[in-house]
Coordinates of C-alpha atoms in Angstrom, one line a residue:
Chain A
M1 CA 149.7 33.1 50.7
K2 CA 150.9 31.7 54.0
N3 CA 151.1 33.9 57.1
R4 CA 154.6 33.6 58.6
Y5 CA 156.0 35.4 61.5
L6 CA 159.5 35.9 63.0
K7 CA 162.0 33.0 62.8
N8 CA 164.0 31.4 65.6
V9 CA 162.1 32.9 68.5
A10 CA 159.7 30.2 69.7
T11 CA 160.5 28.8 73.1
L12 CA 159.2 25.3 72.1
K13 CA 161.2 22.3 73.3
L14 CA 160.5 18.6 72.9
N15 CA 162.2 15.9 74.9
S16 CA 162.1 12.8 72.8
D17 CA 163.2 10.5 75.6
Q18 CA 159.9 11.2 77.4
C19 CA 157.8 11.0 74.3
R20 CA 155.7 7.9 73.8
G21 CA 154.3 8.9 70.5
C22 CA 150.6 9.2 71.6
G23 CA 150.1 11.9 69.0
R24 CA 148.1 14.3 71.2
C25 CA 150.5 17.2 70.4
F26 CA 150.0 16.5 66.7
E27 CA 146.3 16.5 67.2
V28 CA 146.0 19.8 69.2
C29 CA 148.5 21.9 67.4
P30 CA 146.7 24.5 65.3
H31 CA 149.8 25.2 63.1
N32 CA 151.0 21.7 62.3
V33 CA 154.3 22.1 64.1
F34 CA 154.6 18.4 65.0
I35 CA 154.8 15.2 63.0
I36 CA 154.8 11.6 64.3
E37 CA 157.8 9.6 63.0
D38 CA 158.7 6.1 64.2
R39 CA 156.2 6.4 67.0
K40 CA 157.8 9.5 68.3
S41 CA 156.8 13.2 68.0
V42 CA 159.2 15.3 66.0
I43 CA 159.2 19.1 65.6
L44 CA 158.6 19.6 61.9
D45 CA 158.7 23.4 61.8
K46 CA 159.3 25.3 65.0
D47 CA 158.9 28.7 63.3
R48 CA 155.2 28.0 62.9
C49 CA 154.8 27.8 66.7
M50 CA 152.7 30.5 68.3
E51 CA 153.3 29.4 71.9
C52 CA 149.7 28.7 72.7
G53 CA 150.6 25.9 75.0
A54 CA 148.0 23.4 73.8
C55 CA 150.6 20.7 73.3
V56 CA 152.2 21.1 76.7
K57 CA 148.8 21.0 78.4
N58 CA 147.8 17.8 76.6
C59 CA 151.0 15.9 76.8
P60 CA 150.5 13.1 79.3
F61 CA 154.2 12.5 79.6
N62 CA 155.5 16.1 80.2
A63 CA 157.7 15.8 77.2
I64 CA 157.0 19.3 75.8
E65 CA 158.0 22.7 77.2
V66 CA 157.1 26.1 76.0
K67 CA 156.8 29.5 77.6
P68 CA 153.1 30.2 76.8
G69 CA 152.1 33.8 76.4
V70 CA 149.9 36.2 74.5
G71 CA 151.3 37.2 71.1
C72 CA 149.6 40.6 71.5
A73 CA 151.5 43.9 71.3
Y74 CA 148.7 45.8 73.1
A75 CA 148.8 43.3 76.1
I76 CA 152.6 43.7 76.2
I77 CA 152.4 47.5 76.3
M78 CA 149.8 47.3 79.0
G79 CA 152.1 44.9 80.9
W80 CA 155.0 47.4 80.6
L81 CA 152.8 50.4 81.7
T82 CA 151.3 48.6 84.7
G83 CA 154.3 46.5 85.6
T84 CA 152.4 43.2 85.4
E85 CA 152.6 40.1 83.3
P86 CA 151.0 40.7 79.9
S87 CA 147.6 39.1 79.9
C88 CA 145.0 38.8 77.3
D89 CA 142.5 41.1 79.0
C90 CA 140.7 43.5 76.7
S91 CA 137.6 43.4 78.9
G92 CA 138.2 46.9 80.3
G93 CA 137.7 50.1 78.4
S94 CA 136.1 50.7 75.0
G95 CA 136.9 47.4 73.4
D96 CA 140.5 47.6 72.4
N97 CA 141.9 45.0 70.1
C98 CA 142.9 41.4 70.8
C99 CA 140.5 38.5 71.5
Chain B
M1 CA 115.6 8.9 104.8
E2 CA 115.1 10.2 101.3
I3 CA 118.1 11.3 99.2
S4 CA 116.9 14.2 97.2
S5 CA 118.4 14.5 93.7
R6 CA 118.8 17.7 91.8
E7 CA 116.6 18.4 88.9
L8 CA 118.3 18.2 85.4
K9 CA 118.2 21.6 83.8
I10 CA 118.3 21.6 80.0
I11 CA 117.8 24.7 77.9
Q12 CA 116.4 24.3 74.5
T13 CA 118.0 26.1 71.6
S14 CA 118.0 25.7 67.8
A15 CA 120.3 25.8 64.8
E16 CA 118.4 28.7 63.4
L17 CA 119.8 32.2 64.0
T18 CA 117.3 35.0 64.4
F19 CA 117.7 38.5 63.0
N20 CA 118.6 39.6 66.6
D21 CA 121.3 37.0 66.8
I22 CA 122.9 38.2 63.6
L23 CA 122.5 41.9 64.6
G24 CA 124.2 41.0 67.9
T25 CA 127.2 39.6 66.2
W26 CA 127.5 42.6 63.9
K27 CA 127.3 44.9 66.9
A28 CA 130.0 42.9 68.7
R29 CA 132.3 43.2 65.7
W30 CA 132.0 47.0 66.0
G31 CA 132.6 46.9 69.8
I32 CA 128.9 47.6 70.8
N33 CA 127.9 45.6 73.8
R34 CA 130.9 43.3 73.0
M35 CA 131.9 42.6 76.6
N36 CA 128.4 41.6 77.6
F37 CA 127.4 39.4 74.6
K38 CA 126.9 36.3 76.7
V39 CA 124.7 33.2 77.0
E40 CA 124.0 31.4 80.2
P41 CA 126.4 28.6 81.0
G42 CA 124.8 25.2 81.2
L43 CA 123.5 22.3 79.1
Y44 CA 121.6 23.1 75.9
S45 CA 119.8 20.8 73.5
V46 CA 119.7 21.2 69.7
G47 CA 117.2 19.1 67.8
K48 CA 116.0 16.1 69.8
P49 CA 119.1 14.6 71.4
D50 CA 118.9 11.4 73.5
S51 CA 121.4 9.6 75.7
N52 CA 123.5 8.6 72.8
S53 CA 123.8 12.0 71.2
P54 CA 127.2 13.8 71.1
V55 CA 128.1 16.5 73.7
L56 CA 129.7 19.6 72.2
V57 CA 131.6 21.9 74.5
S58 CA 131.5 25.7 73.9
A59 CA 132.1 29.1 75.5
N60 CA 129.5 31.5 76.8
Y61 CA 130.5 34.3 74.3
K62 CA 127.3 34.5 72.3
M63 CA 129.2 34.8 69.0
S64 CA 131.0 31.5 69.8
F65 CA 127.8 29.7 70.8
D66 CA 125.9 31.0 67.8
S67 CA 128.6 30.1 65.3
L68 CA 128.5 26.5 66.8
R69 CA 124.7 26.0 66.8
K70 CA 124.1 27.4 63.3
E71 CA 126.2 24.5 62.0
L72 CA 124.0 22.0 63.7
M73 CA 121.1 21.9 61.2
E74 CA 119.4 18.5 61.4
V75 CA 121.8 17.4 64.1
N76 CA 120.6 16.1 67.5
A77 CA 123.2 17.1 70.0
W78 CA 123.9 18.5 73.5
I79 CA 125.9 21.7 73.9
L80 CA 127.7 22.2 77.1
V81 CA 128.4 25.9 77.6
L82 CA 131.3 26.7 79.9
D83 CA 131.4 30.0 81.9
T84 CA 134.2 31.8 80.1
K85 CA 133.0 35.3 81.2
G86 CA 131.8 36.1 77.7
V87 CA 135.1 35.4 76.0
N88 CA 135.5 33.2 72.9
V89 CA 136.9 29.6 73.2
W90 CA 140.5 30.3 72.0
C91 CA 141.2 33.4 74.1
A92 CA 139.4 31.9 77.1
A93 CA 141.6 28.8 76.8
G94 CA 144.7 31.0 76.7
K95 CA 143.5 32.7 79.9
G96 CA 142.5 29.4 81.5
T97 CA 138.8 30.2 82.0
F98 CA 138.0 27.7 79.3
G99 CA 139.9 25.1 81.3
T100 CA 140.0 21.7 82.9
Q101 CA 138.6 23.0 86.1
E102 CA 135.6 24.7 84.6
L103 CA 134.9 21.8 82.3
L104 CA 134.9 19.4 85.3
N105 CA 132.7 21.7 87.3
R106 CA 130.2 22.3 84.6
M107 CA 129.9 18.6 83.8
A108 CA 129.1 18.0 87.5
I109 CA 126.7 20.9 87.7
V110 CA 124.6 19.8 84.8
Q111 CA 125.0 16.1 85.9
L112 CA 126.1 15.1 82.4
E113 CA 126.6 11.5 83.5
K114 CA 122.8 11.3 84.0
V115 CA 122.0 12.9 80.6
V116 CA 124.2 10.7 78.4
S117 CA 125.1 7.0 78.5
H118 CA 128.4 7.4 76.7
R119 CA 131.4 9.0 78.2
T120 CA 132.8 11.3 75.6
V121 CA 132.8 15.1 75.3
I122 CA 133.8 16.9 72.1
V123 CA 135.9 19.9 72.9
P124 CA 136.8 22.4 70.1
Q125 CA 140.5 22.0 69.2
L126 CA 141.1 25.7 70.0
G127 CA 140.1 24.9 73.6
A128 CA 143.1 22.7 74.0
P129 CA 145.4 25.4 75.4
G130 CA 143.2 25.4 78.5
I131 CA 142.2 21.8 78.7
S132 CA 144.3 18.9 79.8
A133 CA 142.4 16.0 78.2
H134 CA 144.1 13.3 80.3
E135 CA 143.3 15.2 83.5
V136 CA 139.6 15.5 82.5
T137 CA 139.5 11.7 82.0
K138 CA 141.3 11.1 85.3
F139 CA 138.8 13.1 87.3
S140 CA 135.5 12.5 85.5
G141 CA 135.8 9.4 83.5
F142 CA 134.8 11.3 80.4
K143 CA 137.1 11.1 77.4
V144 CA 137.9 14.3 75.6
V145 CA 137.9 14.2 71.8
Y146 CA 139.2 17.3 70.1
G147 CA 136.8 18.4 67.4
P148 CA 137.7 20.5 64.3
V149 CA 138.9 24.1 64.6
R150 CA 135.9 25.5 62.7
A151 CA 132.4 24.6 63.6
K152 CA 131.4 24.3 59.9
D153 CA 133.4 21.1 59.8
L154 CA 131.5 19.5 62.6
Q155 CA 128.9 17.7 60.6
E156 CA 131.5 16.0 58.5
F157 CA 133.6 15.3 61.7
L158 CA 130.6 13.6 63.3
K159 CA 129.7 11.6 60.2
S160 CA 133.2 10.3 59.9
G161 CA 133.1 8.8 63.4
M162 CA 134.8 11.8 65.1
K163 CA 137.8 11.9 62.9
A164 CA 139.2 15.3 61.9
T165 CA 141.2 15.6 58.8
A166 CA 144.5 17.5 58.8
E167 CA 142.7 20.3 57.1
M168 CA 140.2 20.6 59.9
R169 CA 143.0 20.8 62.4
R170 CA 144.7 23.8 60.9
V171 CA 144.0 27.4 61.8
K172 CA 143.5 29.6 58.8
F173 CA 143.6 33.4 58.7
T174 CA 142.1 34.3 55.3
A175 CA 141.7 37.9 54.0
Y176 CA 138.0 37.7 55.0
D177 CA 138.9 36.4 58.5
R178 CA 141.2 39.4 58.9
L179 CA 138.7 41.9 57.4
V180 CA 136.0 41.1 59.9
L181 CA 138.4 41.9 62.7
T182 CA 139.2 45.4 61.5
P183 CA 136.2 47.3 62.6
I184 CA 137.1 46.8 66.3
E185 CA 140.6 48.0 65.5
L186 CA 139.2 51.3 64.1
V187 CA 136.8 51.7 67.0
G188 CA 139.7 51.2 69.4
T189 CA 141.5 54.2 67.9
S190 CA 138.6 56.6 67.8
K191 CA 139.2 58.0 71.3
V192 CA 142.9 58.8 70.7
S193 CA 142.1 60.2 67.3
L194 CA 139.5 62.6 68.8
M195 CA 142.1 63.7 71.3
I196 CA 144.6 64.4 68.5
F197 CA 142.1 66.5 66.6
G198 CA 141.4 68.4 69.8
V199 CA 145.1 69.2 70.3
L200 CA 145.4 70.3 66.7
F201 CA 142.4 72.6 67.1
L202 CA 143.9 74.1 70.2
L203 CA 147.2 74.7 68.3
N204 CA 145.2 76.5 65.6
L205 CA 143.6 78.7 68.2
L206 CA 147.1 79.5 69.6
G207 CA 148.2 80.5 66.1
L208 CA 150.5 77.6 65.7
G209 CA 148.9 76.3 62.6
P210 CA 147.1 76.2 60.6
F211 CA 146.3 72.5 60.7
G212 CA 143.6 71.8 58.2
I213 CA 142.0 69.3 55.9
V214 CA 145.3 68.0 54.6
D215 CA 146.5 67.0 58.0
F216 CA 143.1 65.5 58.7
Y217 CA 143.0 63.2 55.7
A218 CA 146.7 62.4 56.0
Y219 CA 146.1 61.2 59.6
I220 CA 142.8 59.3 58.8
G221 CA 144.6 57.6 55.9
A222 CA 147.4 56.5 58.2
V223 CA 144.9 55.1 60.6
I224 CA 143.0 53.2 58.0
I225 CA 146.3 51.8 56.6
G226 CA 147.3 50.6 60.1
C227 CA 143.9 49.2 61.2
V228 CA 142.4 47.9 57.9
L229 CA 144.7 47.8 54.9
T230 CA 147.8 46.3 56.6
P231 CA 145.7 43.5 58.3
V232 CA 143.9 42.7 55.1
L233 CA 147.0 42.7 52.9
L234 CA 149.1 41.1 55.7
P235 CA 150.7 38.1 53.9
W236 CA 151.3 40.0 50.7
I237 CA 153.3 42.8 52.3
P238 CA 157.0 41.9 52.4
G239 CA 158.8 41.3 55.7
S240 CA 157.7 39.6 58.9
P241 CA 157.2 42.2 61.7
F242 CA 153.7 43.7 61.7
A243 CA 155.1 47.1 62.6
W244 CA 157.4 47.0 59.6
K245 CA 154.5 46.0 57.3
G246 CA 152.5 49.0 58.6
W247 CA 155.4 51.4 58.3
L248 CA 156.0 50.4 54.7
L249 CA 152.4 51.1 53.6
G250 CA 152.3 54.2 55.7
F251 CA 155.5 55.4 54.0
I252 CA 153.9 55.0 50.6
W253 CA 150.9 56.9 51.9
A254 CA 153.0 59.8 53.2
V255 CA 154.7 60.1 49.9
T256 CA 151.3 60.0 48.2
V257 CA 150.0 62.8 50.5
N258 CA 153.0 65.0 49.6
I259 CA 152.6 64.4 45.9
L260 CA 148.8 65.1 46.1
N261 CA 149.8 68.5 47.7
G262 CA 152.0 69.4 44.8
W263 CA 155.4 68.6 46.5
T264 CA 157.9 69.4 45.0
A265 CA 156.4 71.6 42.4
V266 CA 154.6 74.1 44.7
P267 CA 157.2 76.3 46.4
Q268 CA 155.1 77.2 49.4
Y269 CA 154.7 73.6 50.3
S270 CA 157.7 73.5 52.5
I271 CA 160.2 70.7 52.7
L272 CA 159.8 70.7 56.5
R273 CA 156.1 69.9 56.3
A274 CA 156.7 67.2 53.7
L275 CA 159.4 65.6 55.8
G276 CA 157.1 65.9 58.8
Y277 CA 154.5 63.8 57.1
I278 CA 157.2 61.3 56.1
F279 CA 158.3 61.0 59.7
I280 CA 154.9 61.0 61.4
L281 CA 152.5 59.1 59.2
P282 CA 154.4 55.8 58.7
P283 CA 155.0 55.1 62.4
V284 CA 151.3 55.8 63.2
S285 CA 150.4 53.0 60.7
A286 CA 153.2 50.9 62.1
Y287 CA 151.9 51.2 65.7
L288 CA 148.4 50.3 64.7
A289 CA 149.5 47.4 62.5
M290 CA 151.7 46.1 65.4
N291 CA 148.6 46.0 67.6
F292 CA 147.0 43.7 65.1
T293 CA 149.3 40.9 66.4
G294 CA 146.8 40.5 69.2
S295 CA 144.1 39.7 66.7
S296 CA 146.2 37.5 64.5
T297 CA 146.2 33.7 64.8
F298 CA 149.9 33.0 64.4
T299 CA 152.1 35.4 66.4
S300 CA 154.0 34.1 69.4
F301 CA 154.7 36.0 72.6
S302 CA 158.4 35.7 72.0
G303 CA 158.1 37.0 68.5
V304 CA 155.9 40.0 69.4
L305 CA 158.3 40.9 72.2
K306 CA 161.3 40.8 69.9
E307 CA 159.5 42.9 67.3
M308 CA 158.4 45.5 69.9
R309 CA 161.9 45.9 71.4
K310 CA 162.9 47.4 68.1
A311 CA 159.7 48.9 66.9
V312 CA 158.5 50.8 69.9
P313 CA 161.6 53.0 70.4
M314 CA 161.7 53.7 66.6
I315 CA 158.1 54.7 66.5
I316 CA 158.5 57.1 69.4
I317 CA 161.7 58.7 67.9
L318 CA 160.2 59.1 64.4
I319 CA 157.0 60.7 65.7
V320 CA 158.8 63.1 68.1
V321 CA 161.2 64.2 65.3
G322 CA 158.2 64.6 62.9
I323 CA 156.2 66.7 65.4
L324 CA 159.3 69.0 65.9
L325 CA 159.6 69.4 62.1
V326 CA 156.0 70.4 61.7
L327 CA 156.1 72.7 64.7
V328 CA 159.2 74.4 63.4
D329 CA 157.6 74.7 60.0
S330 CA 154.6 76.5 61.7
F331 CA 156.8 79.0 63.4
I332 CA 158.8 80.1 60.4

């Protein structure tokens, strides 16, 4: 069984004009979102994207955009309660969930 | 004038895990000493590496370091441990502590260019959200090769001339992967659970009860469903939002609790109480299941936010209504 999450939410964008087809995004993506076709990267399945930002960070040509963030409900609740950006920071307290 | 050079500091380690290493991992899974389960950052040797041996980059969370070195039986390699404040590679990469800056600094501190003659470092693929491979090359001359997601594929990766198969590049999240993450979820709820039991005990003393063994196991069941059962059964439960998956199993549980208590056959088992369980138990499971998004390997920030905008208000409303029903039932 495949793990799938909500559809049509990922903020991933690929600008093919800037892409030189180096294949780094294809290499670093943990969910096989990209495929290289005719020496250009193409988004194969955007709904698999978890917005980790690995592709953006490793694209030498700035062809990819995503709003990276933690997909963690607990972090978002803490962000709401403390009025800060949700961050993956479970180091405080008794060892709550996430990383 | 003499130019003094710093001494190379290399720490020897091995591919064998001791009983204490394994015990440490087990404890961390249960949240014991988890935030201080660290190794010293720096350069380690496994086997008898020389200047041609590969350099594997890791985090200073001891569970990460151990799961790497135990896969290096009969391999001669260097392990470059970054200071990630005791956090695993993937999470630290997300936070940026497993990052370009720290990698460049650590390579300079250990004087990697003096230890090896080649100019390649193997970074675990899940470190990529923090590392900009082309920047590392630009500033250090070292080429970054992304290794497989799982350390157990490393030997094959090295043998095939540092080529990862598509399979090695993909993150998995098997039932077992999910199961080992559940103890920490349970431990995380224990404080709140004790507080709830305390409140119920006080209500009993005030004569607003009685809350007894049925309430106890009904609640514990809802917690286990949210923290363990929903995560383990995750892909098989219909629907996408985690909160929904938890709610669904919690609903089945609430109905089960009522049936076990003789509803609808026993007249003294009131409809208000039965409804109270149906209102309260599923959202408890839903909330805990929703928090498992943080442990999962495939949920996006945008997705979790979308799920929560609906789920959180629903959870609050259902629980408040349920509590009112149970309290009214206690009064009449």
